Amino acid sequence: MRKRFTLQEYKEGVLSGDRTKLSQSITLAESALESDLGLASDLVQEVLPFTGNSIRIGITGVPGVGKSTFIEAFGQLLVEHGKSVAVLAVDPSSQKSKGSILGDKTRMEKLSSDKRAFIRPSPTGATLGGVSSKTREAMLLCEAAGFDVILIETVGVGQSETAVKGMVDFFLLLMLAGAGDELQGIKKGIMEMADCVVIHKADGENQSNAKRAKSAYKNALHLFPLGQNNWSTPVMTASSLTGEGLSDIWEMIQIYNLQMQSSGFWESNRAEQRLNWLDENLHFLLGKFFLEHQQVQELLSKNRKRVENGERSPLSLARDLISAFFNPKKNDK
Amino acid sequence: MRKRFTLQEYKEGVLSGDRTKLSQSITLAESALESDLGLASDLVQEVLPFTGNSIRIGITGVPGVGKSTFIEAFGQLLVEHGKSVAVLAVDPSSQKSKGSILGDKTRMEKLSSDKRAFIRPSPTGATLGGVSSKTREAMLLCEAAGFDVILIETVGVGQSETAVKGMVDFFLLLMLAGAGDELQGIKKGIMEMADCVVIHKADGENQSNAKRAKSAYKNALHLFPLGQNNWSTPVMTASSLTGEGLSDIWEMIQIYNLQMQSSGFWESNRAEQRLNWLDENLHFLLGKFFLEHQQVQELLSKNRKRVENGERSPLSLARDLISAFFNPKKNDK
């Protein structure tokens, strides 16, 4: 068993910016042991007053779009601008083969060797519900450790984007230009989540394609409604190879930051995210207790397929399950 | 107190297509009384084998887009094609002033007087969670009563669209043409939910505007990814005044139906919806028990604001709440 420290040791380590302790704290938060979870929960509560001061950026895009090279190049730019950068990944391990690269730190060689950057590989074997709440905790721990910008990577093909959208200030969608390539595999609905669309790999022969794609997306997004933040989603081009466009993106994010701070959306969005996070945790924990209940398990395993087939009414089964959970003796059908 | 019937009486009434009994059954399902809910749940279970044979169509759009006139005209067209039509509304009563018209049957004069049509006004005073599950039950009861097409109306400005999208086979978005009008008030994210976008009120002087809007949206949507159903969202124009375009829409929905039946998406989508419905009911019922718990209420009222403000960690509060719920004695902080 791995060594554990006291709450105070973890807290002091994180607040002093000690990378090793930060890593160990995140590992603690990712643990499945109930005792670890309690300690991690206390730790997050303890460091909470020292969180909230970073810009939280979600980055998504399908495998092949170049997320790792983008994060490597963009992260270096931020470091050059004097910002410290933490990189987290929300990718259930099963999807790794589809292109998640953060498990392999060596693919971000330069950034990972920089003292102002911290790269945290994907947690392994985690379920989505678990990952998203643990990523939130990892994010807060990184903030408490003093990082100015948190980059959270997610593969744009699963369900993790909604989770990430729900924990960041800014959501950036990477796309590729070229006939039909724009659409390759990206999930419906993600476009309307984006606070910015970046046509990536806009270099060499690809440049004119990228410009065409940029203008097409600009026209298209113009027809779409604004969100609560009243922000008109910009479309930009960038190359992580040449570095072109990267500082424009950083500038645009800072403009977004200023606008949202002054409109009050920045804080109201974070407040809403916190309440949603409470809801999610409650649903997750309640659901866990519920599904561990023996009679619930039996009823569910007998009837879930019947609901799926349309033989059993969902509401009727839900009522029986609830009744079995709260009045276990009455129910033994 | 309103008269109640036996399960058998409700069942026979619904299955024989008796409008009065169908109405009474829906009222039963909308009741807040636990005894009514039990009976309604049993009723839905009983009629379940006779459900599933309709085309379920969700219709959304902002107030002023002409949802009621569209449903009136489209419903009549369906009736002329020999189809029986049930119209349901998912609009929390508080939003009625924003333009929900189904509370006022007289605004659909012709359709409501037609024997092959059934119009059910919005339930009053219902919360969203409640409404959506009750609308699902109303839908099943209408199917059991033999209706061929169910039209479910929702105002495209709240959160009910996601609920409606989760219970229909086809989701139709009504929009208006004209400078900027396309965007008036519609919620971000709805565009990508739509299986079809209809530019409404395409008549008189508005026709050329509608055609331009159609072509702009067609180009825009072309840049967006396909959903799981692999269906490329068509953009059409229609006028409920002249009737132009309405039969094209019906034809297109039938093509969708055929394609999705043969690809298997029709059934897999419904199966997924049933399981989601089970999940929603469980969350709703579990949450209800949970929030009625005295210690949970106390803890929550003391700490909810602190979570919102960022003073209290959501996970830490969630853990305390769960602990108070399951081990009430241990916890009295």
XYZ file of C-alpha atoms in Angstrom, chain A:
333
model
C 0.000 0.000 0.000
C 1.133 3.472 -0.922
C 2.202 5.811 1.867
C -0.404 8.283 3.172
C 0.309 11.626 4.774
C -1.706 13.660 7.250
C -4.226 16.224 6.122
C -1.857 18.948 7.285
C 1.055 17.496 5.335
C -0.975 17.295 2.136
C -2.342 20.788 2.644
C 1.040 22.403 3.309
C 2.580 20.546 0.400
C -0.099 21.650 -2.036
C -0.178 25.266 -0.855
C 3.595 25.538 -1.080
C 3.426 24.382 -4.687
C 5.300 21.142 -4.014
C 4.811 19.107 -7.226
C 5.297 15.767 -5.570
C 2.721 16.471 -2.864
C 0.343 17.870 -5.482
C 0.671 14.647 -7.448
C 0.162 12.592 -4.326
C -2.913 14.633 -3.427
C -4.465 14.040 -6.826
C -3.688 10.344 -6.516
C -5.441 10.434 -3.147
C -8.488 12.049 -4.736
C -8.507 9.405 -7.454
C -8.351 6.563 -4.965
C -11.298 4.210 -4.632
C -10.731 3.633 -0.903
C -13.376 5.201 1.312
C -10.743 6.405 3.819
C -8.808 8.120 1.020
C -11.979 9.744 -0.290
C -12.762 11.177 3.115
C -9.253 12.560 3.472
C -9.305 13.957 -0.075
C -12.681 15.557 0.550
C -11.334 17.217 3.697
C -8.223 18.334 1.833
C -10.246 19.990 -0.919
C -12.361 21.724 1.714
C -9.202 22.943 3.468
C -7.583 24.402 0.368
C -10.840 25.846 -1.027
C -10.083 29.430 0.100
C -6.945 29.296 -2.053
C -8.712 28.167 -5.224
C -10.589 29.963 -7.983
C -7.791 32.191 -9.241
C -6.962 30.402 -12.477
C -8.460 30.487 -15.931
C -9.962 27.053 -16.549
C -9.880 26.049 -20.194
C -11.410 22.907 -21.665
C -9.884 21.650 -24.906
C -11.648 19.104 -27.054
C -11.426 17.634 -30.516
C -11.427 14.245 -32.144
C -8.377 11.971 -32.203
C -6.017 13.144 -34.901
C -6.861 16.808 -34.556
C -3.603 17.359 -32.686
C -4.701 18.066 -29.133
C -1.382 17.078 -27.597
C 0.721 19.160 -29.971
C -1.663 22.064 -29.448
C -1.426 21.798 -25.677
C 2.360 21.447 -25.912
C 2.658 24.590 -28.054
C -0.061 26.619 -26.356
C 1.224 25.670 -22.916
C 4.710 26.852 -23.846
C 3.319 30.140 -25.091
C 1.551 30.637 -21.766
C 4.736 29.856 -19.883
C 6.591 32.393 -22.031
C 3.919 34.908 -21.024
C 4.834 34.216 -17.414
C 1.905 31.949 -16.635
C 2.179 28.657 -14.821
C 0.170 25.904 -16.481
C -1.407 22.669 -15.259
C -2.646 20.126 -17.778
C -5.288 17.569 -16.806
C -7.018 14.953 -18.916
C -10.545 13.620 -18.714
C -10.382 10.408 -20.664
C -11.713 7.153 -19.421
C -8.827 4.804 -19.843
C -10.741 2.585 -22.234
C -10.616 5.371 -24.763
C -6.877 5.725 -24.619
C -6.327 3.719 -27.712
C -8.467 6.245 -29.559
C -5.779 8.829 -29.173
C -5.490 10.134 -25.636
C -1.862 11.008 -25.334
C -1.584 12.462 -21.898
C -0.913 9.037 -20.492
C 2.335 9.376 -22.346
C 4.052 12.418 -20.892
C 6.944 12.098 -23.254
C 4.776 13.325 -26.112
C 4.759 16.730 -24.454
C 8.494 16.734 -23.975
C 9.170 20.430 -23.796
C 6.186 21.410 -21.741
C 6.601 18.587 -19.266
C 10.225 19.497 -18.649
C 9.295 23.103 -17.908
C 9.234 24.068 -14.262
C 6.203 26.285 -14.693
C 4.130 23.442 -16.110
C 2.542 20.433 -14.486
C 1.160 17.598 -16.566
C -1.120 15.032 -15.014
C -1.804 11.896 -17.058
C -5.304 10.423 -17.263
C -6.443 8.417 -14.289
C -6.603 4.773 -15.251
C -9.595 2.519 -14.953
C -11.901 5.307 -13.854
C -15.538 5.563 -14.779
C -16.862 8.757 -16.255
C -18.851 9.835 -13.216
C -15.820 9.276 -11.092
C -13.408 10.915 -13.464
C -15.326 14.112 -13.796
C -15.658 14.666 -10.082
C -12.027 13.723 -9.544
C -10.919 16.033 -12.319
C -12.755 18.851 -10.550
C -10.824 18.069 -7.401
C -7.553 17.811 -9.285
C -8.321 21.202 -10.804
C -8.918 22.787 -7.399
C -5.761 21.215 -6.007
C -3.761 22.647 -8.923
C -5.279 26.062 -8.280
C -4.394 25.860 -4.616
C -0.854 25.014 -5.723
C -0.812 28.337 -7.536
C -1.279 27.532 -11.214
C -2.547 30.411 -13.353
C -4.065 28.411 -16.175
C -5.591 24.937 -16.077
C -5.949 23.126 -19.384
C -8.362 20.202 -19.295
C -8.202 17.916 -22.278
C -11.058 15.724 -23.418
C -11.567 13.553 -26.468
C -14.519 14.957 -28.404
C -16.174 11.673 -29.110
C -17.617 10.516 -25.825
C -19.678 11.937 -23.031
C -16.884 13.621 -21.149
C -17.229 16.948 -23.008
C -20.420 17.836 -21.173
C -18.679 17.081 -17.891
C -15.708 19.235 -18.865
C -17.917 22.044 -20.165
C -19.475 21.965 -16.691
C -16.186 22.652 -14.926
C -14.351 25.163 -17.082
C -14.601 28.881 -17.813
C -13.818 28.520 -21.481
C -14.381 25.643 -23.882
C -12.214 25.395 -26.966
C -12.987 23.080 -29.881
C -10.176 22.034 -32.190
C -11.109 21.073 -35.743
C -9.382 20.214 -38.989
C -9.911 21.834 -42.352
C -10.431 19.945 -45.570
C -13.204 18.333 -47.505
C -15.461 16.633 -45.023
C -12.697 16.417 -42.461
C -14.373 19.054 -40.348
C -16.996 16.558 -39.365
C -14.897 13.466 -38.873
C -16.225 11.806 -35.774
C -17.059 14.862 -33.740
C -20.129 14.465 -31.600
C -23.325 16.289 -32.372
C -23.982 19.090 -29.922
C -20.346 19.927 -29.191
C -20.248 22.729 -31.722
C -22.856 24.666 -29.793
C -20.909 24.135 -26.557
C -17.763 25.753 -27.905
C -16.691 29.247 -26.819
C -14.215 29.207 -29.669
C -13.578 27.000 -32.701
C -9.947 26.651 -33.762
C -9.089 25.232 -37.176
C -5.873 23.466 -36.315
C -2.881 22.446 -38.450
C -3.274 25.615 -40.480
C 0.178 25.388 -41.992
C 1.872 24.589 -45.309
C -0.472 23.422 -48.010
C -3.267 23.317 -45.508
C -3.379 27.061 -44.979
C -5.848 27.968 -47.706
C -8.144 25.116 -46.691
C -8.020 26.358 -43.136
C -8.933 29.865 -44.193
C -11.885 28.581 -46.212
C -13.053 26.465 -43.292
C -12.711 29.417 -40.960
C -14.913 31.594 -43.107
C -17.510 28.835 -43.598
C -17.745 28.175 -39.858
C -17.877 31.853 -39.113
C -20.903 32.228 -41.377
C -22.524 29.132 -39.967
C -22.054 30.042 -36.324
C -23.382 33.497 -37.017
C -26.767 31.864 -37.644
C -26.735 30.188 -34.265
C -28.102 31.652 -31.077
C -25.851 33.183 -28.430
C -25.615 31.491 -25.061
C -26.253 33.011 -21.659
C -22.830 34.616 -21.813
C -23.851 36.632 -24.871
C -20.561 35.674 -26.495
C -20.348 35.284 -30.225
C -18.186 32.188 -30.827
C -15.098 33.206 -32.799
C -13.491 30.919 -35.374
C -9.714 31.075 -35.598
C -6.903 29.251 -37.349
C -3.748 28.026 -35.662
C -0.670 25.928 -36.245
C 1.182 24.291 -33.400
C 4.021 23.638 -35.850
C 4.674 27.258 -36.761
C 3.033 28.757 -33.690
C 0.874 30.964 -35.870
C -2.424 31.972 -34.319
C -1.592 30.760 -30.817
C -1.073 34.185 -29.283
C -4.293 35.392 -30.937
C -6.101 32.597 -29.145
C -4.585 33.554 -25.810
C -5.491 37.193 -26.416
C -9.054 36.240 -27.300
C -9.387 34.159 -24.121
C -8.205 37.136 -22.099
C -10.802 39.345 -23.791
C -13.421 36.724 -22.966
C -12.202 36.737 -19.383
C -12.471 40.530 -19.110
C -15.904 40.668 -20.731
C -17.310 37.886 -18.581
C -15.809 39.317 -15.411
C -17.413 42.668 -16.075
C -20.784 41.202 -17.115
C -20.801 39.028 -14.006
C -21.127 35.842 -16.073
C -17.722 34.578 -14.982
C -18.781 34.320 -11.351
C -22.428 33.370 -11.947
C -21.277 30.550 -14.206
C -18.881 29.264 -11.566
C -21.593 29.510 -8.896
C -23.934 27.477 -11.112
C -21.182 24.952 -11.755
C -20.643 24.520 -8.007
C -24.329 23.831 -7.400
C -24.412 21.418 -10.329
C -21.366 19.715 -8.911
C -23.201 19.297 -5.599
C -26.159 17.792 -7.480
C -23.933 15.439 -9.420
C -22.168 14.271 -6.296
C -25.459 13.682 -4.541
C -26.865 11.724 -7.468
C -23.666 9.757 -7.755
C -23.435 8.898 -4.050
C -27.163 8.242 -3.644
C -27.107 6.075 -6.755
C -24.143 4.154 -5.394
C -25.925 3.315 -2.126
C -29.067 2.522 -4.061
C -27.439 0.162 -6.527
C -25.560 -1.635 -3.759
C -28.857 -2.544 -2.086
C -29.467 -6.260 -2.561
C -33.195 -6.188 -3.287
C -32.725 -3.272 -5.655
C -30.052 -5.230 -7.513
C -32.267 -8.281 -7.811
C -35.323 -6.347 -8.975
C -33.219 -4.383 -11.416
C -31.438 -7.354 -12.923
C -34.785 -9.073 -13.434
C -36.523 -6.067 -14.954
C -34.046 -3.737 -16.643
C -34.172 -5.624 -19.914
C -37.955 -5.628 -19.751
C -37.951 -1.838 -19.482
C -35.567 -1.605 -22.408
C -37.844 -3.860 -24.478
C -40.936 -1.890 -23.567
C -42.572 -4.705 -21.588
C -42.296 -2.946 -18.268
C -43.169 0.663 -17.534
C -40.136 2.646 -16.306
C -42.206 4.524 -13.756
C -43.745 1.364 -12.378
C -40.318 -0.273 -11.975
C -38.879 2.901 -10.457
C -41.646 2.913 -7.864
C -41.040 -0.729 -7.000
C -37.291 -0.155 -6.715
C -37.750 2.843 -4.448
C -40.188 0.885 -2.353
C -37.766 -2.040 -2.088
C -35.017 0.349 -1.050
C -36.948 2.146 1.662
C -39.214 -0.678 2.827
C -37.182 -3.797 2.174
C -39.488 -6.135 4.103
C -42.696 -5.322 2.323
C -41.254 -6.058 -1.059
C -40.190 -9.442 -2.181
C -41.732 -9.879 -5.549
